[in-house]
Coordinates of C-alpha atoms in Angstrom, one line a residue:
Chain A
M1 CA 49.4 -163.5 -177.3
S2 CA 48.6 -166.4 -175.1
F3 CA 50.2 -167.1 -171.8
D4 CA 52.2 -170.0 -173.1
D5 CA 53.1 -168.1 -176.2
A6 CA 54.7 -165.4 -174.1
Y7 CA 56.9 -168.0 -172.4
Q8 CA 57.7 -169.4 -175.9
A9 CA 58.7 -165.9 -177.1
L10 CA 61.4 -165.8 -174.3
T11 CA 63.1 -168.8 -175.8
D12 CA 63.7 -167.1 -179.2
H13 CA 67.3 -166.3 -178.5
D14 CA 68.2 -165.1 -182.0
D15 CA 66.5 -161.7 -181.4
D16 CA 68.9 -158.8 -180.9
A17 CA 66.1 -156.8 -179.3
R18 CA 67.0 -158.6 -176.1
W19 CA 69.8 -156.1 -175.8
A20 CA 68.0 -152.8 -175.2
Y21 CA 71.0 -150.5 -175.6
G22 CA 74.1 -152.7 -175.9
T23 CA 76.1 -151.9 -178.9
G24 CA 78.3 -153.7 -181.4
F25 CA 78.1 -157.4 -180.5
A26 CA 79.4 -158.4 -183.9
D27 CA 83.1 -159.0 -183.7
P28 CA 84.7 -155.8 -185.2
L29 CA 87.9 -157.7 -185.8
A30 CA 86.4 -160.6 -187.8
G31 CA 88.7 -161.4 -190.7
V32 CA 91.3 -158.8 -189.8
P33 CA 94.8 -160.2 -189.8
T34 CA 96.5 -160.0 -186.4
T35 CA 100.2 -160.4 -187.5
L36 CA 102.3 -157.4 -186.9
P37 CA 102.9 -155.1 -189.9
E38 CA 106.3 -155.2 -191.4
G39 CA 109.0 -153.2 -189.7
V40 CA 106.9 -152.5 -186.6
D41 CA 108.5 -153.1 -183.2
G42 CA 106.2 -155.3 -181.1
A43 CA 107.2 -153.6 -177.8
D44 CA 106.5 -150.1 -179.2
L45 CA 103.1 -151.2 -180.7
A46 CA 102.2 -152.8 -177.4
A47 CA 103.1 -149.7 -175.5
Y48 CA 101.1 -147.5 -177.8
C49 CA 98.0 -149.8 -177.6
L50 CA 98.3 -149.6 -173.8
M51 CA 98.2 -145.8 -173.9
I52 CA 95.0 -145.5 -175.8
A53 CA 93.5 -148.5 -174.1
D54 CA 94.2 -147.1 -170.6
D55 CA 92.7 -143.7 -171.6
A56 CA 89.4 -145.5 -172.4
L57 CA 89.6 -148.0 -169.5
I58 CA 90.2 -145.4 -166.8
L59 CA 87.7 -142.8 -168.1
S60 CA 85.1 -145.7 -168.4
H61 CA 85.7 -146.4 -164.7
R62 CA 85.0 -142.8 -163.8
L63 CA 81.8 -142.9 -165.8
Q64 CA 80.8 -146.2 -164.2
Q65 CA 81.0 -144.4 -160.9
W66 CA 78.1 -142.2 -162.1
V67 CA 75.8 -145.1 -162.7
T68 CA 72.6 -144.7 -160.4
R69 CA 73.7 -141.0 -159.8
A70 CA 72.7 -139.3 -163.0
P71 CA 70.4 -136.3 -163.0
E72 CA 67.8 -137.9 -165.3
L73 CA 67.1 -141.4 -166.6
E74 CA 68.0 -140.4 -170.2
D75 CA 71.4 -139.4 -168.9
E76 CA 71.7 -142.5 -166.8
M77 CA 71.4 -144.5 -170.0
A78 CA 73.7 -142.2 -172.0
I79 CA 76.5 -142.2 -169.4
A80 CA 76.3 -146.0 -169.1
N81 CA 76.3 -146.3 -172.8
I82 CA 79.5 -144.2 -173.2
A83 CA 81.2 -146.1 -170.4
L84 CA 80.3 -149.3 -172.2
D85 CA 81.6 -148.1 -175.5
L86 CA 84.9 -147.0 -173.9
L87 CA 85.2 -150.3 -172.1
G88 CA 84.7 -152.1 -175.3
Q89 CA 87.5 -150.0 -177.0
A90 CA 89.8 -150.7 -174.0
R91 CA 89.2 -154.5 -174.2
L92 CA 90.1 -154.6 -177.9
L93 CA 93.1 -152.4 -177.5
L94 CA 94.4 -154.3 -174.4
T95 CA 94.0 -157.6 -176.4
R96 CA 96.0 -156.1 -179.2
A97 CA 98.7 -154.9 -176.7
G98 CA 98.9 -158.4 -175.4
E99 CA 99.3 -159.8 -178.9
A100 CA 102.0 -157.3 -179.9
E101 CA 103.9 -157.9 -176.7
G102 CA 103.9 -161.6 -177.3
A103 CA 104.2 -162.6 -173.6
G104 CA 100.8 -164.3 -173.4
R105 CA 99.0 -161.6 -171.4
D106 CA 95.3 -161.1 -172.1
E107 CA 92.9 -158.2 -171.4
D108 CA 92.3 -159.2 -167.8
D109 CA 96.0 -159.7 -167.0
L110 CA 96.7 -156.2 -168.3
A111 CA 93.7 -154.5 -166.6
Y112 CA 93.9 -156.3 -163.3
L113 CA 97.5 -157.2 -162.6
R114 CA 99.5 -154.0 -163.6
E115 CA 100.7 -151.6 -161.0
A116 CA 99.8 -147.9 -161.1
A117 CA 103.2 -146.9 -162.6
D118 CA 102.5 -149.3 -165.6
F119 CA 99.3 -147.5 -166.6
R120 CA 99.8 -145.1 -169.5
H121 CA 96.6 -143.0 -169.7
V122 CA 96.7 -139.2 -169.8
R123 CA 95.9 -137.6 -166.4
L124 CA 92.6 -136.1 -167.8
A125 CA 91.1 -139.6 -167.7
E126 CA 91.7 -140.3 -164.1
V127 CA 90.8 -137.1 -162.2
R128 CA 87.7 -137.2 -160.0
D129 CA 84.7 -135.4 -161.2
D130 CA 82.7 -133.8 -158.5
D131 CA 79.6 -132.7 -160.3
F132 CA 77.8 -133.1 -163.6
G133 CA 79.4 -129.9 -164.9
H134 CA 82.8 -131.3 -164.3
L135 CA 81.8 -134.7 -165.9
I136 CA 80.6 -132.9 -169.0
A137 CA 83.6 -130.6 -169.3
R138 CA 86.0 -133.6 -169.1
L139 CA 83.9 -135.6 -171.5
L140 CA 83.8 -132.8 -174.0
V141 CA 87.5 -132.4 -174.0
F142 CA 88.2 -136.1 -174.0
A143 CA 85.7 -137.0 -176.7
T144 CA 86.8 -134.2 -179.0
W145 CA 90.4 -135.2 -178.7
R146 CA 89.7 -138.9 -179.0
L147 CA 87.5 -138.5 -182.0
A148 CA 90.2 -136.6 -183.8
L149 CA 92.7 -139.3 -182.8
L150 CA 90.5 -142.3 -183.8
D151 CA 89.6 -140.7 -187.1
R152 CA 93.2 -140.5 -188.1
L153 CA 94.1 -143.9 -186.5
S154 CA 91.5 -145.6 -188.8
A155 CA 94.2 -145.1 -191.5
S156 CA 96.9 -146.9 -189.4
R157 CA 99.2 -149.4 -191.0
D158 CA 98.3 -151.8 -188.3
P159 CA 95.1 -153.4 -189.5
V160 CA 93.9 -154.2 -186.0
L161 CA 94.3 -150.6 -184.7
S162 CA 92.7 -149.4 -187.9
A163 CA 89.6 -151.6 -187.4
I164 CA 89.3 -150.7 -183.7
A165 CA 89.6 -147.0 -184.5
A166 CA 87.0 -147.2 -187.3
K167 CA 84.5 -148.8 -184.9
G168 CA 85.4 -146.2 -182.2
V169 CA 84.8 -143.2 -184.5
K170 CA 81.1 -144.0 -184.7
E171 CA 80.9 -144.3 -180.9
V172 CA 82.9 -141.3 -179.9
T173 CA 81.0 -139.1 -182.4
Y174 CA 78.0 -139.7 -180.2
H175 CA 80.0 -139.1 -177.0
R176 CA 81.2 -135.7 -178.3
E177 CA 77.6 -134.8 -179.4
Y178 CA 76.2 -135.7 -176.0
A179 CA 78.9 -133.7 -174.1
A180 CA 78.5 -130.7 -176.5
G181 CA 74.7 -130.7 -176.1
W182 CA 75.0 -130.5 -172.3
T183 CA 77.8 -127.9 -172.5
V184 CA 75.4 -125.7 -174.4
R185 CA 72.5 -126.4 -172.1
L186 CA 74.4 -125.8 -168.9
G187 CA 76.4 -122.8 -170.3
D188 CA 73.3 -121.1 -171.6
G189 CA 70.9 -122.4 -168.9
T190 CA 70.6 -120.9 -165.4
P191 CA 73.2 -118.7 -163.7
L192 CA 74.1 -121.6 -161.4
S193 CA 74.5 -124.1 -164.3
R194 CA 76.7 -121.6 -166.1
Q195 CA 78.9 -121.2 -163.1
R196 CA 79.3 -124.9 -162.6
M197 CA 80.0 -125.6 -166.3
Q198 CA 82.6 -122.9 -166.2
A199 CA 84.1 -124.4 -163.1
G200 CA 84.3 -127.7 -164.8
L201 CA 86.1 -126.3 -167.8
D202 CA 88.5 -124.4 -165.4
A203 CA 89.3 -127.7 -163.7
V204 CA 90.1 -129.7 -166.8
W205 CA 91.8 -126.9 -168.8
P206 CA 95.3 -127.4 -167.2
L207 CA 95.2 -131.1 -168.4
I208 CA 94.7 -130.3 -172.0
D209 CA 98.3 -129.6 -173.2
E210 CA 99.4 -133.1 -172.2
L211 CA 96.9 -134.5 -174.8
F212 CA 98.9 -133.1 -177.7
E213 CA 102.4 -133.7 -176.5
P214 CA 104.1 -136.3 -178.7
H215 CA 105.7 -139.2 -176.9
P216 CA 108.9 -140.9 -178.3
I217 CA 106.9 -144.1 -178.9
E218 CA 104.4 -142.3 -181.0
Q219 CA 107.2 -140.7 -182.9
R220 CA 108.9 -144.0 -183.6
L221 CA 105.7 -145.7 -184.9
T222 CA 105.5 -143.8 -188.1
G223 CA 102.3 -144.6 -190.1
V224 CA 101.0 -146.8 -187.2
A225 CA 100.5 -144.2 -184.5
V226 CA 99.0 -140.7 -184.8
D227 CA 101.1 -137.7 -183.9
P228 CA 99.0 -136.0 -181.2
A229 CA 100.3 -132.6 -182.1
S230 CA 98.5 -132.9 -185.4
L231 CA 95.1 -133.1 -183.6
R232 CA 95.3 -129.7 -182.0
P233 CA 93.8 -127.5 -184.8
E234 CA 90.7 -129.7 -185.1
F235 CA 90.4 -129.8 -181.3
D236 CA 90.7 -126.0 -180.9
A237 CA 88.2 -125.4 -183.6
V238 CA 85.6 -127.8 -182.2
L239 CA 86.0 -126.4 -178.7
A240 CA 85.7 -122.8 -179.9
Q241 CA 82.5 -123.7 -181.7
V242 CA 80.9 -125.4 -178.7
L243 CA 81.9 -122.8 -176.2
A244 CA 80.6 -120.1 -178.4
A245 CA 77.2 -121.8 -178.7
A246 CA 77.3 -122.2 -174.9
T247 CA 78.2 -118.5 -174.4
L248 CA 81.1 -119.6 -172.4
D249 CA 84.8 -118.5 -172.4
A250 CA 87.7 -120.8 -172.7
P251 CA 89.8 -120.4 -169.5
A252 CA 92.9 -118.3 -170.0
P253 CA 96.0 -120.5 -170.9
G254 CA 97.8 -121.5 -167.8
S255 CA 95.6 -119.6 -165.4
A256 CA 93.4 -122.3 -164.1
T257 CA 96.2 -124.4 -162.6
R258 CA 96.9 -121.9 -159.8
D259 CA 93.6 -120.1 -159.6
A260 CA 91.1 -123.0 -159.5
P261 CA 89.6 -123.6 -156.1
A262 CA 91.2 -126.5 -154.3
S263 CA 88.0 -128.4 -153.6
G264 CA 86.6 -130.4 -156.4
S265 CA 89.1 -129.4 -159.0
A266 CA 91.3 -131.4 -161.3
T267 CA 94.2 -129.8 -159.6
R268 CA 93.8 -131.7 -156.4
D269 CA 97.1 -133.4 -156.8
A270 CA 98.7 -130.8 -158.9
P271 CA 101.1 -128.3 -157.5
V272 CA 99.5 -125.1 -156.3
S273 CA 102.4 -123.4 -154.4
G274 CA 105.3 -121.3 -155.6
T275 CA 107.2 -124.5 -156.4
A276 CA 104.8 -125.3 -159.1
T277 CA 107.1 -124.7 -162.0
H278 CA 109.8 -126.9 -160.5
E279 CA 107.3 -129.7 -159.8
E280 CA 105.7 -129.4 -163.2
A281 CA 109.1 -129.7 -164.8
A282 CA 109.8 -132.8 -162.8
L283 CA 106.6 -134.4 -164.1
G284 CA 107.7 -133.9 -167.6
K285 CA 105.5 -133.1 -170.6
T286 CA 103.9 -136.5 -170.9
P287 CA 103.4 -137.5 -167.2
G288 CA 100.5 -139.9 -167.8
R289 CA 102.2 -141.6 -170.8
D290 CA 105.3 -142.1 -168.6
G291 CA 103.3 -143.6 -165.8
R292 CA 103.4 -140.7 -163.4
H293 CA 99.9 -140.5 -161.9
G294 CA 98.2 -138.9 -158.9
G295 CA 96.9 -140.5 -155.8
E296 CA 93.5 -140.7 -157.5
L297 CA 94.7 -143.6 -159.7
A298 CA 95.6 -145.6 -156.6
E299 CA 92.0 -145.3 -155.5
I300 CA 90.7 -146.3 -158.9
L301 CA 92.9 -149.4 -159.1
S302 CA 92.1 -150.5 -155.6
E303 CA 88.4 -150.5 -156.5
M304 CA 88.9 -152.0 -160.0
Q305 CA 91.5 -154.6 -159.2
G306 CA 90.7 -155.5 -155.5
L307 CA 88.4 -158.5 -156.0
A308 CA 90.3 -160.0 -159.0
R309 CA 93.5 -159.9 -157.0
A310 CA 91.9 -161.2 -153.8
T311 CA 90.8 -164.4 -155.5
P312 CA 93.9 -165.9 -157.1
G313 CA 93.0 -168.8 -159.4
G314 CA 89.4 -167.6 -159.6
V315 CA 87.4 -168.0 -162.8
W316 CA 84.8 -165.5 -163.7
Chain B
M1 CA 27.8 -146.5 -172.7
S2 CA 31.6 -146.0 -172.2
E3 CA 31.5 -148.4 -169.4
Q4 CA 29.9 -151.0 -171.6
V5 CA 32.6 -150.6 -174.2
F6 CA 35.2 -151.0 -171.5
E7 CA 33.7 -154.1 -170.1
A8 CA 33.2 -155.6 -173.6
T9 CA 36.8 -154.9 -174.5
I10 CA 38.0 -156.6 -171.3
A11 CA 35.6 -159.5 -171.9
K12 CA 36.9 -160.0 -175.5
D13 CA 40.5 -160.0 -174.2
Q14 CA 41.3 -156.9 -176.2
R15 CA 43.5 -154.0 -175.0
I16 CA 42.4 -150.7 -173.3
E17 CA 44.4 -147.8 -174.9
P18 CA 45.2 -144.5 -173.2
R19 CA 42.5 -142.5 -174.8
D20 CA 39.8 -145.0 -174.1
W21 CA 37.3 -144.5 -171.4
M22 CA 38.2 -146.4 -168.2
P23 CA 36.9 -146.5 -164.7
E24 CA 38.9 -144.3 -162.3
G25 CA 39.7 -147.3 -160.2
Y26 CA 41.3 -149.0 -163.2
R27 CA 43.3 -145.9 -164.0
K28 CA 44.6 -145.5 -160.5
T29 CA 45.4 -149.2 -160.1
M30 CA 47.3 -149.2 -163.4
I31 CA 49.3 -146.1 -162.5
R32 CA 50.1 -147.6 -159.1
Q33 CA 51.1 -150.9 -160.6
I34 CA 53.2 -149.5 -163.4
A35 CA 54.9 -146.9 -161.1
Q36 CA 55.8 -149.5 -158.6
H37 CA 57.3 -151.6 -161.4
A38 CA 59.2 -148.6 -162.7
H39 CA 60.5 -147.7 -159.2
S40 CA 61.6 -151.3 -158.8
E41 CA 63.7 -151.2 -162.0
I42 CA 65.4 -147.9 -160.9
I43 CA 66.0 -149.0 -157.3
G44 CA 67.0 -152.4 -158.6
M45 CA 70.0 -150.8 -160.4
Q46 CA 71.6 -150.1 -157.0
P47 CA 72.4 -153.5 -155.6
E48 CA 74.1 -154.7 -158.8
G49 CA 75.4 -151.3 -159.9
A50 CA 77.5 -151.3 -156.8
W51 CA 79.6 -154.1 -158.4
I52 CA 80.3 -152.6 -161.8
T53 CA 83.5 -150.8 -160.8
R54 CA 84.6 -153.9 -158.9
A55 CA 83.7 -156.6 -161.4
P56 CA 86.6 -159.2 -161.5
S57 CA 86.9 -159.5 -165.3
L58 CA 86.3 -157.0 -168.1
R59 CA 83.8 -159.3 -169.8
R60 CA 81.7 -159.5 -166.6
K61 CA 82.1 -155.7 -166.2
A62 CA 80.7 -155.1 -169.7
I63 CA 77.8 -157.6 -169.1
L64 CA 76.9 -156.0 -165.8
L65 CA 77.1 -152.5 -167.1
A66 CA 74.8 -153.4 -170.0
K67 CA 72.4 -155.1 -167.7
V68 CA 72.1 -152.1 -165.3
Q69 CA 71.7 -149.9 -168.3
D70 CA 68.8 -152.1 -169.5
E71 CA 67.2 -151.6 -166.1
A72 CA 67.3 -147.8 -166.6
G73 CA 65.7 -148.4 -170.0
H74 CA 63.0 -150.5 -168.4
G75 CA 62.3 -147.8 -165.9
L76 CA 62.1 -145.2 -168.7
Y77 CA 59.6 -147.2 -170.8
L78 CA 57.5 -147.9 -167.7
Y79 CA 57.4 -144.3 -166.5
S80 CA 56.4 -143.4 -170.1
A81 CA 53.6 -146.0 -170.0
A82 CA 52.4 -144.4 -166.7
E83 CA 52.5 -141.0 -168.3
T84 CA 50.0 -142.2 -171.0
L85 CA 47.5 -142.4 -168.1
G86 CA 48.1 -138.8 -167.0
A87 CA 50.9 -139.4 -164.4
D88 CA 54.1 -137.3 -164.4
R89 CA 57.5 -138.9 -164.0
G90 CA 58.8 -136.2 -161.7
D91 CA 55.8 -136.6 -159.5
L92 CA 56.2 -140.4 -159.4
T93 CA 59.8 -140.0 -158.4
R94 CA 58.8 -137.7 -155.6
R95 CA 56.3 -140.3 -154.4
L96 CA 59.1 -142.9 -154.4
I97 CA 61.6 -140.8 -152.4
E98 CA 59.0 -139.7 -150.0
G99 CA 58.0 -143.3 -149.3
R100 CA 54.5 -142.8 -150.6
Q101 CA 54.9 -145.5 -153.3
K102 CA 56.6 -148.9 -153.0
Y103 CA 59.1 -150.8 -155.0
S104 CA 59.9 -154.5 -154.9
S105 CA 61.2 -155.4 -151.4
I106 CA 63.8 -157.7 -152.9
F107 CA 66.1 -154.7 -153.5
N108 CA 66.3 -154.0 -149.8
Y109 CA 68.7 -156.8 -149.3
P110 CA 72.5 -156.1 -149.6
T111 CA 74.8 -157.6 -152.3
L112 CA 77.7 -158.9 -150.2
T113 CA 79.8 -160.7 -152.9
F114 CA 80.1 -160.9 -156.6
A115 CA 78.2 -164.2 -156.5
D116 CA 75.2 -162.1 -155.6
V117 CA 75.3 -160.6 -159.1
G118 CA 74.8 -164.1 -160.5
V119 CA 72.2 -165.2 -158.0
I120 CA 70.2 -162.0 -158.6
G121 CA 70.2 -162.8 -162.3
W122 CA 69.2 -166.4 -161.8
L123 CA 66.7 -166.2 -158.9
V124 CA 65.5 -162.6 -158.7
D125 CA 65.3 -162.1 -162.5
G126 CA 63.8 -165.6 -162.7
A127 CA 61.1 -164.7 -160.2
A128 CA 60.5 -161.4 -162.0
I129 CA 60.0 -163.2 -165.3
C130 CA 57.4 -165.6 -163.7
N131 CA 55.6 -162.5 -162.4
Q132 CA 56.0 -160.5 -165.6
V133 CA 55.3 -162.9 -168.5
P134 CA 51.6 -162.9 -167.7
L135 CA 51.7 -159.1 -167.7
C136 CA 52.5 -159.2 -171.5
R137 CA 48.8 -159.9 -171.6
S138 CA 47.8 -157.1 -169.3
S139 CA 44.6 -155.4 -170.5
F140 CA 46.3 -152.0 -170.6
G141 CA 48.0 -151.8 -174.1
P142 CA 51.1 -149.7 -173.4
Y143 CA 52.0 -151.8 -170.3
A144 CA 51.5 -155.0 -172.1
R145 CA 53.7 -153.9 -175.0
A146 CA 56.5 -152.6 -172.7
M147 CA 56.4 -155.9 -170.8
I148 CA 57.1 -158.0 -174.0
R149 CA 60.4 -156.2 -174.5
I150 CA 61.2 -156.1 -170.8
C151 CA 60.6 -159.9 -170.5
K152 CA 62.9 -160.7 -173.4
E153 CA 65.7 -158.7 -171.8
E154 CA 65.0 -160.1 -168.3
S155 CA 65.3 -163.6 -169.7
F156 CA 68.7 -162.7 -171.2
H157 CA 69.8 -161.3 -167.9
Q158 CA 68.7 -164.5 -166.2
R159 CA 70.7 -166.7 -168.4
Q160 CA 73.8 -164.5 -168.0
G161 CA 73.4 -164.7 -164.2
Y162 CA 73.1 -168.5 -164.4
E163 CA 76.1 -168.7 -166.6
L164 CA 78.2 -166.6 -164.2
L165 CA 77.2 -169.1 -161.4
M166 CA 78.1 -172.1 -163.6
T167 CA 81.5 -170.6 -164.3
M168 CA 82.1 -169.8 -160.6
M169 CA 81.1 -173.4 -159.6
R170 CA 83.9 -174.6 -161.9
G171 CA 86.4 -172.3 -160.0
T172 CA 88.0 -172.5 -156.6
P173 CA 86.4 -174.0 -153.5
A174 CA 86.1 -170.4 -152.1
Q175 CA 84.1 -169.4 -155.2
R176 CA 81.8 -172.4 -154.8
E177 CA 81.2 -171.5 -151.2
M178 CA 80.5 -167.9 -152.3
V179 CA 77.8 -169.2 -154.7
Q180 CA 76.2 -171.4 -152.1
D181 CA 76.2 -168.6 -149.5
A182 CA 74.5 -166.2 -152.0
V183 CA 71.9 -168.8 -152.8
N184 CA 71.2 -169.3 -149.1
R185 CA 70.6 -165.6 -148.6
W186 CA 68.5 -164.9 -151.7
W187 CA 66.3 -168.0 -152.0
W188 CA 63.6 -167.1 -149.4
P189 CA 63.5 -163.4 -150.4
S190 CA 63.0 -164.5 -154.0
L191 CA 59.9 -166.6 -153.0
M192 CA 58.6 -163.5 -151.2
M193 CA 58.7 -161.6 -154.5
F194 CA 55.3 -163.1 -155.4
G195 CA 53.6 -161.3 -152.6
P196 CA 51.5 -162.5 -149.8
P197 CA 49.6 -165.8 -150.0
D198 CA 46.3 -165.7 -152.0
A199 CA 44.2 -165.7 -148.8
E200 CA 45.8 -162.5 -147.7
S201 CA 46.1 -160.7 -151.0
P202 CA 43.3 -158.0 -151.0
N203 CA 43.7 -156.7 -154.5
T204 CA 43.9 -159.9 -156.4
A205 CA 40.2 -160.5 -157.2
Q206 CA 39.6 -157.1 -158.7
S207 CA 42.9 -157.2 -160.7
M208 CA 42.0 -160.6 -162.0
A209 CA 38.6 -159.4 -163.1
W210 CA 40.1 -156.4 -164.9
K211 CA 42.7 -158.8 -166.4
I212 CA 45.5 -156.7 -165.0
K213 CA 46.6 -159.8 -163.3
R214 CA 46.3 -163.3 -164.8
H215 CA 47.5 -165.7 -162.1
T216 CA 47.4 -165.6 -158.3
N217 CA 50.5 -165.1 -156.2
D218 CA 50.6 -168.7 -155.1
E219 CA 50.3 -170.1 -158.6
L220 CA 53.2 -168.0 -159.8
R221 CA 55.3 -168.9 -156.7
Q222 CA 54.7 -172.6 -157.4
R223 CA 55.7 -172.2 -161.0
F224 CA 59.0 -170.5 -159.9
V225 CA 59.8 -173.3 -157.4
D226 CA 59.2 -176.0 -160.0
M227 CA 61.5 -174.2 -162.4
S228 CA 64.3 -173.5 -160.0
V229 CA 64.7 -176.9 -158.3
P230 CA 66.2 -178.7 -161.4
Q231 CA 68.3 -175.6 -162.2
A232 CA 69.8 -175.7 -158.7
G233 CA 70.6 -179.4 -159.2
A234 CA 72.3 -178.7 -162.5
L235 CA 74.3 -176.0 -160.8
G236 CA 75.3 -178.1 -157.8
V237 CA 73.9 -176.0 -155.1
T238 CA 71.5 -176.8 -152.3
L239 CA 68.3 -174.7 -151.8
P240 CA 68.0 -173.8 -148.1
D241 CA 64.7 -175.6 -147.4
G242 CA 64.6 -178.9 -145.6
D243 CA 60.9 -179.4 -146.6
L244 CA 61.5 -179.1 -150.4
R245 CA 60.5 -182.3 -152.1
W246 CA 58.6 -183.6 -155.2
N247 CA 55.0 -184.3 -154.6
A248 CA 54.0 -186.9 -157.2
E249 CA 50.3 -186.5 -156.4
R250 CA 50.3 -182.8 -157.0
E251 CA 53.0 -183.0 -159.7
H252 CA 54.6 -180.0 -158.0
Y253 CA 57.4 -179.4 -155.5
D254 CA 56.2 -179.0 -151.9
F255 CA 58.2 -176.3 -150.0
G256 CA 58.5 -175.0 -146.5
E257 CA 56.6 -172.2 -144.8
I258 CA 57.7 -168.7 -145.7
D259 CA 58.5 -166.2 -142.9
W260 CA 55.8 -163.7 -143.7
S261 CA 56.7 -161.6 -140.8
E262 CA 60.0 -160.9 -142.5
L263 CA 58.2 -159.8 -145.7
K264 CA 56.0 -157.5 -143.7
R265 CA 59.0 -156.0 -141.9
V266 CA 60.8 -155.3 -145.2
I267 CA 57.7 -153.9 -146.9
S268 CA 57.1 -151.6 -144.0
G269 CA 60.5 -150.1 -144.4
D270 CA 62.6 -152.1 -141.9
G271 CA 64.6 -154.3 -144.2
P272 CA 68.4 -154.2 -144.2
M273 CA 68.8 -151.6 -147.0
N274 CA 65.5 -149.7 -147.2
R275 CA 66.9 -146.4 -145.9
E276 CA 70.1 -146.6 -148.0
R277 CA 68.2 -147.3 -151.2
I278 CA 65.9 -144.4 -150.8
A279 CA 68.5 -142.1 -149.5
H280 CA 70.7 -142.9 -152.5
R281 CA 67.9 -142.2 -154.9
R282 CA 67.0 -139.0 -153.2
R283 CA 70.6 -137.8 -153.3
A284 CA 70.8 -138.4 -157.0
D285 CA 67.5 -136.6 -157.6
E286 CA 68.6 -133.6 -155.4
Q287 CA 72.0 -133.4 -156.9
G288 CA 70.6 -133.5 -160.4
A289 CA 68.0 -130.8 -159.8
W290 CA 70.2 -127.9 -161.0
V291 CA 70.9 -129.8 -164.2
R292 CA 67.2 -130.4 -165.0
E293 CA 66.5 -126.8 -164.2
A294 CA 69.2 -125.7 -166.6
A295 CA 67.8 -127.9 -169.4
A296 CA 64.4 -126.4 -168.8
A297 CA 65.7 -122.9 -168.8
H298 CA 67.7 -123.5 -171.9
A299 CA 64.8 -125.0 -173.8
A300 CA 62.6 -122.0 -172.7
K301 CA 65.2 -119.6 -174.0
R302 CA 65.2 -121.4 -177.3
Q303 CA 61.5 -121.2 -177.6
G304 CA 61.4 -117.6 -176.5
V305 CA 59.2 -118.2 -173.5
P306 CA 60.0 -117.7 -169.8
A307 CA 61.0 -120.9 -167.9

């Protein structure tokens, strides 16, 4: 290759190799009709899209915070890749939410201009992760749940949701595999890694039940939304298999909420005193889906939305 | 005999491959050059990575995340290329965080606004491309092949950076000021990326003879200036150099004197962000140690040998 040929090669812009690890730049919605399916309430569909968009958007944000902090370069790339996949899912779902709502809001209006109480993600997505064990525990739970969800959602009556879900299945299959691989390595690694992996599981365990609690909107959207309760058997079976391979125990039901150490656990904003039952009852069974979030969401939103809100009229 | 084969291979403009005989000086020089390049990719993730969570639109967030991920990938190929010469990735990382090996000084400047993300793409990646395209013809095969892929991706990053700046220049007056301010801060450090002037570049002659390096620092710097001036014009920004003008006789742009004392200061560790960059990398390495140990212990158990 001559000197000038090398410069020439740089101007060949039709080569996808220029993206080392970016994924899916073809439009997954090409040719998919965007009109609402018959008998579907636009407001309900918009609210449902926001739920599963926000799950992806907020967890992607947490993963973005790991960039430049991963334990090894391969993990740097994997974590960024997962964050990018989830961001991509969030963008498509937010766009669909905007279409279904019909008020002219686009993905950026929905991501940058909503208040905390208007976010609809499960609390699992937002909690801070203090070490790699916690990151992996959360990702294992999240990806196992979301893969089961997207798999069923790919049969949704809404053609757009169905197409987004079908694309997501391929991505989240890898996310689950990545998290499961590390769960096994850490669980069956050194005594320290085992302890940290177990602590990560203890921290996320109290947030699992919420994932399977049906919300009235999901119940109304028959054939469009997925009933989360139906995902539990697959989730439990996968978790049992991974934990067995990792020689780890599932935390006892309900135990972790009060026994987990206060520092670095998912229970930072959760009740730990004797009034727990009362406060838990006040949160309801679907706190995230109802917009009841912890103080950690305020931190995420101030970081994510700060610049966009500080430059009104700005174009990016 | 081996030396003759090596010299003949270089003379014929063919590639030296990892198992070929090579002079120790060549091997050491290549390891140092590739490692410094790998370190630059990894440290270079930090200034832009800091804006991923704060990117002001989801499209820009996705572009930036993909770009920073590409840089991790470049670091990975390059460390692998160094390993073909007998180096070890963990050892090279230790040399970096102990300050025994360098990385590009450009990453010791802070990224103050989101316009910096665009200007890094346009000017810093642009300068990197000028430096790196000739390396696609490096005499060491694995490095040359890695550089072809890296240059293609860098060129894509450069166009994305320029496109961000174009978009911001169509925005509010505050956004246009932000772009001009970022250009003012990054222009001179970008020119310094080509290294000291030829007269003071001690390794150039040997590297040119070994065809590790194909053009002198000053030649590449001139190429970059000539490329960038019309791009600045199209963008509508002013480059912060009162002496910048077309020289019809030379058919190149003349430009002002570079503050070499600043480059020396930053290279010697006294730039605005040197300590933070290394401290951040060291923290990530230390905090990840238990994870790497666990992976090694698990792999050893699987193979039935002690870790």
